[in-house]
Short mmCIF file of N, CA, C and O in Angstrom, two decimals:
data_model
loop_
_atom_site.label_atom_id
_atom_site.label_comp_id
_atom_site.label_asym_id
_atom_site.label_seq_id
_atom_site.Cartn_x
_atom_site.Cartn_y
_atom_site.Cartn_z
N ALA A 1 0.81 -1.21 0.00
CA ALA A 1 0.00 0.00 0.00
C ALA A 1 0.85 1.27 0.00
O ALA A 1 0.52 2.21 -0.72
N PRO A 2 1.95 1.34 0.79
CA PRO A 2 2.71 2.60 0.77
C PRO A 2 3.36 2.89 -0.58
O PRO A 2 3.50 4.05 -0.95
N VAL A 3 3.73 1.86 -1.32
CA VAL A 3 4.36 2.08 -2.62
C VAL A 3 3.35 2.65 -3.61
O VAL A 3 3.63 3.61 -4.32
N LEU A 4 2.16 2.09 -3.65
CA LEU A 4 1.12 2.64 -4.53
C LEU A 4 0.74 4.04 -4.10
O LEU A 4 0.52 4.92 -4.94
N ALA A 5 0.69 4.28 -2.80
CA ALA A 5 0.39 5.63 -2.30
C ALA A 5 1.49 6.61 -2.70
O ALA A 5 1.21 7.78 -3.00
N LEU A 6 2.73 6.14 -2.73
CA LEU A 6 3.85 6.99 -3.15
C LEU A 6 3.67 7.43 -4.60
O LEU A 6 3.76 8.63 -4.91
N PHE A 7 3.41 6.49 -5.49
CA PHE A 7 3.23 6.85 -6.90
C PHE A 7 2.00 7.74 -7.08
O PHE A 7 2.02 8.66 -7.89
N ASP A 8 0.96 7.52 -6.30
CA ASP A 8 -0.22 8.38 -6.35
C ASP A 8 0.14 9.81 -5.91
O ASP A 8 -0.28 10.78 -6.54
N ALA A 9 0.92 9.93 -4.85
CA ALA A 9 1.33 11.25 -4.35
C ALA A 9 2.17 11.98 -5.39
O ALA A 9 1.99 13.19 -5.61
N VAL A 10 3.07 11.27 -6.04
CA VAL A 10 3.92 11.89 -7.05
C VAL A 10 3.08 12.33 -8.25
O VAL A 10 3.22 13.45 -8.74
N GLN A 11 2.19 11.47 -8.70
CA GLN A 11 1.34 11.81 -9.84
C GLN A 11 0.45 13.01 -9.56
O GLN A 11 0.25 13.86 -10.41
N SER A 12 -0.07 13.08 -8.34
CA SER A 12 -0.99 14.18 -8.00
C SER A 12 -0.26 15.44 -7.58
O SER A 12 -0.89 16.47 -7.35
N GLY A 13 1.07 15.37 -7.45
CA GLY A 13 1.84 16.54 -7.04
C GLY A 13 1.79 16.81 -5.55
O GLY A 13 2.21 17.87 -5.09
N GLU A 14 1.29 15.84 -4.79
CA GLU A 14 1.19 16.00 -3.33
C GLU A 14 2.43 15.43 -2.66
O GLU A 14 2.37 14.47 -1.90
N LEU A 15 3.57 16.05 -2.94
CA LEU A 15 4.85 15.52 -2.46
C LEU A 15 4.99 15.57 -0.95
O LEU A 15 5.79 14.82 -0.38
N GLU A 16 4.21 16.40 -0.27
CA GLU A 16 4.26 16.44 1.19
C GLU A 16 3.81 15.11 1.80
O GLU A 16 4.19 14.79 2.93
N ARG A 17 3.03 14.32 1.06
CA ARG A 17 2.59 13.01 1.55
C ARG A 17 3.76 12.05 1.74
O ARG A 17 3.65 11.07 2.47
N ILE A 18 4.90 12.35 1.09
CA ILE A 18 6.08 11.49 1.23
C ILE A 18 6.50 11.40 2.68
O ILE A 18 7.02 10.37 3.12
N ASP A 19 6.27 12.45 3.47
CA ASP A 19 6.62 12.43 4.90
C ASP A 19 6.00 11.25 5.64
O ASP A 19 6.63 10.70 6.55
N ASP A 20 4.80 10.87 5.26
CA ASP A 20 4.11 9.77 5.92
C ASP A 20 4.42 8.41 5.31
O ASP A 20 4.07 7.38 5.88
N LEU A 21 5.07 8.40 4.15
CA LEU A 21 5.27 7.15 3.41
C LEU A 21 6.68 6.59 3.52
O LEU A 21 6.87 5.39 3.37
N VAL A 22 7.67 7.46 3.76
CA VAL A 22 9.05 6.98 3.86
C VAL A 22 9.60 7.31 5.24
O VAL A 22 9.19 8.28 5.88
N SER A 23 10.55 6.50 5.69
CA SER A 23 11.14 6.67 7.02
C SER A 23 12.11 7.86 7.05
O SER A 23 12.58 8.32 6.01
N ALA A 24 12.41 8.32 8.25
CA ALA A 24 13.34 9.44 8.43
C ALA A 24 14.73 9.08 7.92
O ALA A 24 15.48 9.96 7.48
N ASP A 25 15.08 7.79 7.93
CA ASP A 25 16.40 7.37 7.46
C ASP A 25 16.33 6.68 6.09
O ASP A 25 17.26 5.98 5.69
N PHE A 26 15.26 6.94 5.35
CA PHE A 26 15.06 6.38 4.01
C PHE A 26 16.29 6.65 3.14
O PHE A 26 16.83 7.75 3.13
N VAL A 27 16.71 5.62 2.37
CA VAL A 27 17.84 5.76 1.46
C VAL A 27 17.36 5.44 0.04
O VAL A 27 16.76 4.39 -0.20
N ASP A 28 17.67 6.35 -0.89
CA ASP A 28 17.34 6.17 -2.30
C ASP A 28 18.61 5.79 -3.05
O ASP A 28 19.40 6.64 -3.42
N HIS A 29 18.79 4.49 -3.26
CA HIS A 29 19.96 4.00 -3.97
C HIS A 29 19.86 4.29 -5.47
O HIS A 29 20.84 4.11 -6.19
N GLY A 30 18.70 4.74 -5.94
CA GLY A 30 18.51 5.06 -7.35
C GLY A 30 18.89 6.48 -7.70
O GLY A 30 18.93 6.85 -8.87
N ALA A 31 19.21 7.30 -6.71
CA ALA A 31 19.58 8.70 -6.95
C ALA A 31 21.07 8.79 -7.26
O ALA A 31 21.85 7.95 -6.82
N PRO A 32 21.45 9.82 -8.00
CA PRO A 32 22.88 10.02 -8.24
C PRO A 32 23.62 10.14 -6.90
O PRO A 32 23.15 10.82 -5.99
N PRO A 33 24.77 9.47 -6.76
CA PRO A 33 25.50 9.47 -5.48
C PRO A 33 25.81 10.89 -4.99
O PRO A 33 26.23 11.75 -5.75
N GLY A 34 25.54 11.10 -3.70
CA GLY A 34 25.84 12.38 -3.06
C GLY A 34 24.89 13.51 -3.42
O GLY A 34 25.08 14.63 -2.96
N MET A 35 23.86 13.24 -4.23
CA MET A 35 22.99 14.32 -4.68
C MET A 35 21.96 14.72 -3.62
O MET A 35 21.63 15.90 -3.52
N ILE A 36 21.45 13.74 -2.88
CA ILE A 36 20.40 14.07 -1.92
C ILE A 36 20.68 13.41 -0.58
O ILE A 36 21.29 12.36 -0.51
N PRO A 37 20.19 14.04 0.48
CA PRO A 37 20.33 13.43 1.80
C PRO A 37 19.29 12.33 1.99
O PRO A 37 18.30 12.28 1.25
N PRO A 38 19.49 11.45 2.98
CA PRO A 38 18.46 10.44 3.26
C PRO A 38 17.20 11.09 3.82
O PRO A 38 17.22 12.25 4.22
N GLY A 39 16.13 10.35 3.81
CA GLY A 39 14.89 10.81 4.41
C GLY A 39 13.91 11.40 3.42
O GLY A 39 14.19 11.50 2.22
N PRO A 40 12.75 11.81 3.92
CA PRO A 40 11.68 12.32 3.07
C PRO A 40 12.07 13.55 2.26
O PRO A 40 11.71 13.67 1.09
N GLU A 41 12.79 14.49 2.86
CA GLU A 41 13.14 15.72 2.12
C GLU A 41 14.00 15.41 0.91
O GLU A 41 13.81 15.98 -0.16
N GLY A 42 14.94 14.49 1.07
CA GLY A 42 15.77 14.10 -0.07
C GLY A 42 14.96 13.48 -1.19
O GLY A 42 15.17 13.77 -2.37
N TYR A 43 13.99 12.63 -0.83
CA TYR A 43 13.16 11.98 -1.85
C TYR A 43 12.26 12.99 -2.54
O TYR A 43 12.07 12.94 -3.75
N ARG A 44 11.73 13.94 -1.78
CA ARG A 44 10.94 15.02 -2.39
C ARG A 44 11.80 15.82 -3.37
O ARG A 44 11.32 16.22 -4.43
N THR A 45 13.06 16.05 -3.02
CA THR A 45 13.97 16.80 -3.89
C THR A 45 14.10 16.11 -5.24
O THR A 45 14.04 16.75 -6.29
N ILE A 46 14.27 14.79 -5.22
CA ILE A 46 14.38 14.03 -6.47
C ILE A 46 13.11 14.17 -7.31
O ILE A 46 13.17 14.46 -8.50
N PHE A 47 11.96 13.98 -6.67
CA PHE A 47 10.71 14.05 -7.43
C PHE A 47 10.42 15.46 -7.92
O PHE A 47 9.88 15.64 -9.01
N ARG A 48 10.78 16.49 -7.16
CA ARG A 48 10.62 17.87 -7.65
C ARG A 48 11.44 18.07 -8.92
O ARG A 48 10.96 18.66 -9.89
N LEU A 49 12.69 17.59 -8.91
CA LEU A 49 13.55 17.71 -10.09
C LEU A 49 12.93 16.98 -11.28
O LEU A 49 12.85 17.53 -12.38
N LEU A 50 12.49 15.74 -11.06
CA LEU A 50 11.92 14.96 -12.15
C LEU A 50 10.65 15.59 -12.70
O LEU A 50 10.43 15.62 -13.91
N LYS A 51 9.81 16.10 -11.82
CA LYS A 51 8.55 16.70 -12.26
C LYS A 51 8.79 18.05 -12.93
O LYS A 51 8.12 18.40 -13.90
N THR A 52 9.77 18.82 -12.45
CA THR A 52 10.03 20.15 -12.99
C THR A 52 10.82 20.08 -14.30
O THR A 52 10.42 20.70 -15.29
N ALA A 53 11.92 19.35 -14.32
CA ALA A 53 12.80 19.32 -15.49
C ALA A 53 12.30 18.37 -16.58
O ALA A 53 12.47 18.63 -17.77
N LEU A 54 11.67 17.26 -16.18
CA LEU A 54 11.25 16.25 -17.15
C LEU A 54 9.73 16.13 -17.29
O LEU A 54 9.27 15.36 -18.14
N ARG A 55 8.99 16.83 -16.47
CA ARG A 55 7.52 16.66 -16.47
C ARG A 55 7.15 15.18 -16.51
O ARG A 55 6.27 14.75 -17.26
N ILE A 56 7.83 14.40 -15.69
CA ILE A 56 7.68 12.96 -15.72
C ILE A 56 6.35 12.50 -15.12
O ILE A 56 5.86 13.09 -14.16
N ASP A 57 5.77 11.52 -15.76
CA ASP A 57 4.57 10.86 -15.27
C ASP A 57 4.86 9.37 -15.18
O ASP A 57 5.63 8.83 -15.98
N TYR A 58 4.23 8.73 -14.20
CA TYR A 58 4.44 7.30 -13.97
C TYR A 58 3.11 6.56 -14.14
O TYR A 58 2.11 6.97 -13.58
N ALA A 59 3.16 5.47 -14.89
CA ALA A 59 2.02 4.55 -14.96
C ALA A 59 2.51 3.23 -14.37
O ALA A 59 3.46 2.63 -14.88
N VAL A 60 1.89 2.82 -13.28
CA VAL A 60 2.27 1.57 -12.64
C VAL A 60 1.69 0.42 -13.47
O VAL A 60 0.47 0.32 -13.62
N LEU A 61 2.57 -0.42 -14.00
CA LEU A 61 2.15 -1.54 -14.84
C LEU A 61 1.89 -2.80 -14.04
O LEU A 61 1.02 -3.59 -14.38
N ASP A 62 2.69 -3.00 -12.97
CA ASP A 62 2.53 -4.20 -12.15
C ASP A 62 3.24 -3.98 -10.82
O ASP A 62 4.22 -3.23 -10.75
N VAL A 63 2.72 -4.62 -9.79
CA VAL A 63 3.33 -4.57 -8.45
C VAL A 63 3.33 -5.99 -7.89
O VAL A 63 2.32 -6.69 -7.97
N VAL A 64 4.48 -6.39 -7.36
CA VAL A 64 4.61 -7.70 -6.73
C VAL A 64 5.26 -7.49 -5.38
O VAL A 64 6.26 -6.78 -5.27
N ALA A 65 4.67 -8.10 -4.35
CA ALA A 65 5.22 -7.95 -3.00
C ALA A 65 5.45 -9.32 -2.38
O ALA A 65 4.64 -10.23 -2.54
N GLU A 66 6.59 -9.43 -1.70
CA GLU A 66 6.89 -10.64 -0.94
C GLU A 66 7.74 -10.22 0.26
O GLU A 66 8.82 -9.64 0.10
N GLY A 67 7.23 -10.48 1.44
CA GLY A 67 7.94 -10.06 2.64
C GLY A 67 8.07 -8.55 2.66
O GLY A 67 7.11 -7.83 2.45
N GLU A 68 9.29 -8.08 2.89
CA GLU A 68 9.55 -6.64 2.93
C GLU A 68 9.79 -6.03 1.55
O GLU A 68 9.86 -4.81 1.42
N SER A 69 9.92 -6.85 0.51
CA SER A 69 10.23 -6.36 -0.84
C SER A 69 8.96 -6.09 -1.64
O SER A 69 8.08 -6.94 -1.73
N VAL A 70 8.92 -4.91 -2.24
CA VAL A 70 7.84 -4.55 -3.15
C VAL A 70 8.48 -4.10 -4.46
O VAL A 70 9.29 -3.18 -4.47
N MET A 71 8.14 -4.80 -5.53
CA MET A 71 8.65 -4.47 -6.86
C MET A 71 7.56 -3.77 -7.65
O MET A 71 6.42 -4.26 -7.70
N ALA A 72 7.90 -2.64 -8.24
CA ALA A 72 6.94 -1.89 -9.07
C ALA A 72 7.54 -1.70 -10.46
O ALA A 72 8.62 -1.12 -10.60
N TRP A 73 6.84 -2.20 -11.46
CA TRP A 73 7.23 -2.02 -12.85
C TRP A 73 6.43 -0.83 -13.33
O TRP A 73 5.19 -0.83 -13.25
N VAL A 74 7.12 0.20 -13.83
CA VAL A 74 6.44 1.44 -14.23
C VAL A 74 6.84 1.87 -15.64
O VAL A 74 7.93 1.56 -16.11
N ARG A 75 5.94 2.57 -16.28
CA ARG A 75 6.23 3.23 -17.56
C ARG A 75 6.34 4.72 -17.26
O ARG A 75 5.44 5.31 -16.66
N CYS A 76 7.45 5.31 -17.68
CA CYS A 76 7.73 6.72 -17.44
C CYS A 76 7.59 7.47 -18.76
O CYS A 76 8.17 7.06 -19.77
N THR A 77 6.84 8.55 -18.75
CA THR A 77 6.70 9.39 -19.93
C THR A 77 6.85 10.84 -19.50
O THR A 77 6.66 11.18 -18.33
N GLY A 78 7.20 11.69 -20.44
CA GLY A 78 7.32 13.10 -20.11
C GLY A 78 7.94 13.90 -21.23
O GLY A 78 8.05 13.45 -22.38
N ARG A 79 8.36 15.12 -20.87
CA ARG A 79 9.01 16.04 -21.81
C ARG A 79 10.12 16.76 -21.06
O ARG A 79 9.91 17.26 -19.95
N HIS A 80 11.28 16.84 -21.67
CA HIS A 80 12.46 17.48 -21.07
C HIS A 80 12.34 19.00 -21.26
O HIS A 80 12.69 19.53 -22.30
N VAL A 81 11.85 19.69 -20.22
CA VAL A 81 11.55 21.13 -20.33
C VAL A 81 12.47 22.02 -19.48
O VAL A 81 12.37 23.24 -19.55
N GLY A 82 13.34 21.42 -18.69
CA GLY A 82 14.23 22.21 -17.84
C GLY A 82 15.56 21.52 -17.70
O GLY A 82 15.73 20.36 -18.08
N GLU A 83 16.54 22.24 -17.14
CA GLU A 83 17.86 21.65 -16.96
C GLU A 83 17.77 20.40 -16.10
O GLU A 83 17.14 20.39 -15.05
N PHE A 84 18.41 19.34 -16.58
CA PHE A 84 18.39 18.07 -15.87
C PHE A 84 19.81 17.54 -15.80
O PHE A 84 20.41 17.22 -16.81
N LEU A 85 20.36 17.50 -14.58
CA LEU A 85 21.72 17.02 -14.34
C LEU A 85 22.73 17.70 -15.26
O LEU A 85 23.61 17.07 -15.85
N GLY A 86 22.57 19.02 -15.40
CA GLY A 86 23.50 19.81 -16.20
C GLY A 86 23.18 19.87 -17.67
O GLY A 86 23.87 20.55 -18.43
N VAL A 87 22.13 19.19 -18.12
CA VAL A 87 21.76 19.18 -19.53
C VAL A 87 20.61 20.16 -19.75
O VAL A 87 19.55 20.03 -19.13
N PRO A 88 20.81 21.16 -20.62
CA PRO A 88 19.73 22.12 -20.90
C PRO A 88 18.52 21.42 -21.52
O PRO A 88 18.64 20.37 -22.16
N ALA A 89 17.37 22.02 -21.36
CA ALA A 89 16.12 21.45 -21.89
C ALA A 89 16.23 21.21 -23.39
O ALA A 89 16.76 22.05 -24.13
N THR A 90 15.72 20.06 -23.83
CA THR A 90 15.69 19.73 -25.25
C THR A 90 14.27 19.86 -25.81
O THR A 90 14.09 19.83 -27.02
N ASP A 91 13.28 19.95 -24.95
CA ASP A 91 11.86 19.98 -25.30
C ASP A 91 11.41 18.72 -26.03
O ASP A 91 10.41 18.72 -26.73
N ARG A 92 12.15 17.65 -25.85
CA ARG A 92 11.79 16.37 -26.48
C ARG A 92 10.97 15.53 -25.51
O ARG A 92 11.19 15.54 -24.31
N GLU A 93 10.04 14.76 -26.09
CA GLU A 93 9.26 13.81 -25.30
C GLU A 93 10.05 12.52 -25.16
O GLU A 93 10.93 12.22 -25.96
N PHE A 94 9.70 11.75 -24.13
CA PHE A 94 10.38 10.47 -23.90
C PHE A 94 9.39 9.49 -23.30
O PHE A 94 8.36 9.86 -22.74
N ALA A 95 9.76 8.21 -23.40
CA ALA A 95 9.02 7.11 -22.76
C ALA A 95 9.99 5.96 -22.55
O ALA A 95 10.77 5.62 -23.45
N PHE A 96 9.98 5.41 -21.35
CA PHE A 96 10.81 4.25 -21.04
C PHE A 96 10.19 3.53 -19.86
O PHE A 96 9.28 4.05 -19.21
N GLU A 97 10.67 2.31 -19.59
CA GLU A 97 10.16 1.54 -18.47
C GLU A 97 11.25 1.36 -17.43
O GLU A 97 12.44 1.45 -17.75
N ALA A 98 10.84 1.13 -16.18
CA ALA A 98 11.78 0.97 -15.08
C ALA A 98 11.21 -0.01 -14.06
O ALA A 98 9.99 -0.18 -13.96
N MET A 99 12.12 -0.63 -13.32
CA MET A 99 11.74 -1.47 -12.19
C MET A 99 12.23 -0.80 -10.93
O MET A 99 13.38 -0.34 -10.86
N HIS A 100 11.37 -0.72 -9.95
CA HIS A 100 11.71 -0.14 -8.66
C HIS A 100 11.51 -1.21 -7.59
O HIS A 100 10.49 -1.89 -7.58
N ARG A 101 12.50 -1.33 -6.71
CA ARG A 101 12.38 -2.23 -5.56
C ARG A 101 12.39 -1.38 -4.31
O ARG A 101 13.29 -0.57 -4.08
N TYR A 102 11.35 -1.54 -3.53
CA TYR A 102 11.23 -0.84 -2.25
C TYR A 102 11.29 -1.84 -1.12
O TYR A 102 10.74 -2.94 -1.23
N ARG A 103 11.94 -1.46 -0.03
CA ARG A 103 11.90 -2.26 1.19
C ARG A 103 10.94 -1.56 2.13
O ARG A 103 11.15 -0.40 2.50
N VAL A 104 9.87 -2.26 2.45
CA VAL A 104 8.81 -1.72 3.29
C VAL A 104 8.82 -2.48 4.61
O VAL A 104 8.77 -3.71 4.62
N GLU A 105 8.89 -1.75 5.70
CA GLU A 105 8.90 -2.36 7.03
C GLU A 105 7.92 -1.60 7.91
O GLU A 105 7.97 -0.37 7.98
N ASP A 106 7.02 -2.33 8.55
CA ASP A 106 6.00 -1.73 9.42
C ASP A 106 5.19 -0.66 8.70
O ASP A 106 4.86 0.39 9.27
N GLY A 107 4.90 -0.89 7.41
CA GLY A 107 4.06 0.03 6.65
C GLY A 107 4.74 1.29 6.18
O GLY A 107 4.09 2.21 5.68
N VAL A 108 6.08 1.36 6.31
CA VAL A 108 6.84 2.55 5.91
C VAL A 108 7.94 2.12 4.94
O VAL A 108 8.61 1.11 5.14
N ILE A 109 8.15 2.91 3.90
CA ILE A 109 9.20 2.63 2.91
C ILE A 109 10.53 3.06 3.51
O ILE A 109 10.69 4.20 3.94
N ARG A 110 11.50 2.13 3.51
CA ARG A 110 12.79 2.42 4.14
C ARG A 110 13.94 2.48 3.14
O ARG A 110 14.99 3.03 3.46
N GLU A 111 13.72 1.92 1.95
CA GLU A 111 14.84 1.84 1.00
C GLU A 111 14.30 1.70 -0.42
O GLU A 111 13.23 1.12 -0.63
N HIS A 112 15.04 2.24 -1.39
CA HIS A 112 14.64 2.18 -2.80
C HIS A 112 15.86 1.88 -3.67
O HIS A 112 16.93 2.46 -3.49
N HIS A 113 15.67 0.96 -4.61
CA HIS A 113 16.64 0.67 -5.67
C HIS A 113 15.87 0.80 -6.99
O HIS A 113 14.67 0.50 -7.04
N ALA A 114 16.56 1.19 -8.05
CA ALA A 114 15.90 1.31 -9.35
C ALA A 114 16.78 0.74 -10.45
O ALA A 114 18.01 0.84 -10.39
N VAL A 115 16.12 0.14 -11.42
CA VAL A 115 16.76 -0.27 -12.66
C VAL A 115 15.99 0.43 -13.76
O VAL A 115 14.83 0.12 -14.02
N ARG A 116 16.66 1.45 -14.35
CA ARG A 116 16.01 2.27 -15.39
C ARG A 116 16.75 2.05 -16.71
O ARG A 116 17.93 1.75 -16.72
N ASP A 117 16.05 2.31 -17.79
CA ASP A 117 16.69 2.24 -19.10
C ASP A 117 17.13 3.65 -19.48
O ASP A 117 16.55 4.30 -20.35
N ASP A 118 18.17 4.14 -18.79
CA ASP A 118 18.65 5.50 -19.01
C ASP A 118 19.15 5.71 -20.43
O ASP A 118 19.02 6.81 -20.98
N LEU A 119 19.72 4.67 -21.06
CA LEU A 119 20.21 4.82 -22.43
C LEU A 119 19.06 5.16 -23.38
O LEU A 119 19.21 6.03 -24.24
N VAL A 120 17.93 4.51 -23.20
CA VAL A 120 16.76 4.83 -24.03
C VAL A 120 16.34 6.28 -23.80
O VAL A 120 16.06 7.02 -24.75
N LEU A 121 16.33 6.71 -22.54
CA LEU A 121 15.99 8.11 -22.23
C LEU A 121 16.96 9.06 -22.92
O LEU A 121 16.54 10.00 -23.59
N TYR A 122 18.26 8.83 -22.77
CA TYR A 122 19.26 9.72 -23.35
C TYR A 122 19.16 9.76 -24.87
O TYR A 122 19.33 10.82 -25.48
N ARG A 123 18.87 8.63 -25.49
CA ARG A 123 18.70 8.61 -26.96
C ARG A 123 17.49 9.44 -27.36
O ARG A 123 17.55 10.19 -28.33
N GLN A 124 16.40 9.30 -26.64
CA GLN A 124 15.19 10.05 -26.98
C GLN A 124 15.38 11.54 -26.78
O GLN A 124 14.76 12.35 -27.47
N LEU A 125 16.24 11.92 -25.86
CA LEU A 125 16.51 13.34 -25.61
C LEU A 125 17.59 13.87 -26.56
O LEU A 125 17.90 15.06 -26.54
N GLY A 126 18.17 12.99 -27.38
CA GLY A 126 19.18 13.40 -28.33
C GLY A 126 20.55 13.61 -27.71
O GLY A 126 21.40 14.29 -28.28
N LEU A 127 20.79 13.01 -26.55
CA LEU A 127 22.06 13.19 -25.85
C LEU A 127 23.12 12.19 -26.27
O LEU A 127 24.30 12.39 -26.00
N THR A 128 22.70 11.09 -26.89
CA THR A 128 23.62 10.06 -27.37
C THR A 128 22.95 9.34 -28.53
O THR A 128 21.73 9.43 -28.71
N SER A 129 23.75 8.65 -29.31
CA SER A 129 23.16 7.93 -30.47
C SER A 129 23.10 6.44 -30.18
O SER A 129 23.62 5.93 -29.26
#
């Protein structure tokens, strides 16, 4: 439930809901190293960047949970409208899929790992061939 609530909060722009969904010591292993601090504020920072620079939207395709692990397969779409990791806006649209693994303990998200197809994203943005 917290993982689906997280994607709902991001889609609706209600990023303050992240405070109730992730732990104070939450770690996002999917973020660029050293870019954000642990905890809810760091995760909000990542989503603000993604929503502002990429206008990213997430469609949850499937969710599988076993024990503390929750896997979410998502389709990401958007448009590169602002500077993203030092790259000026290209105004290009993109679409790619990603797998996210969350560790949920006592109803709170404590950890995140991601496997994204960044090469497909970079090709669609015209950053590489």
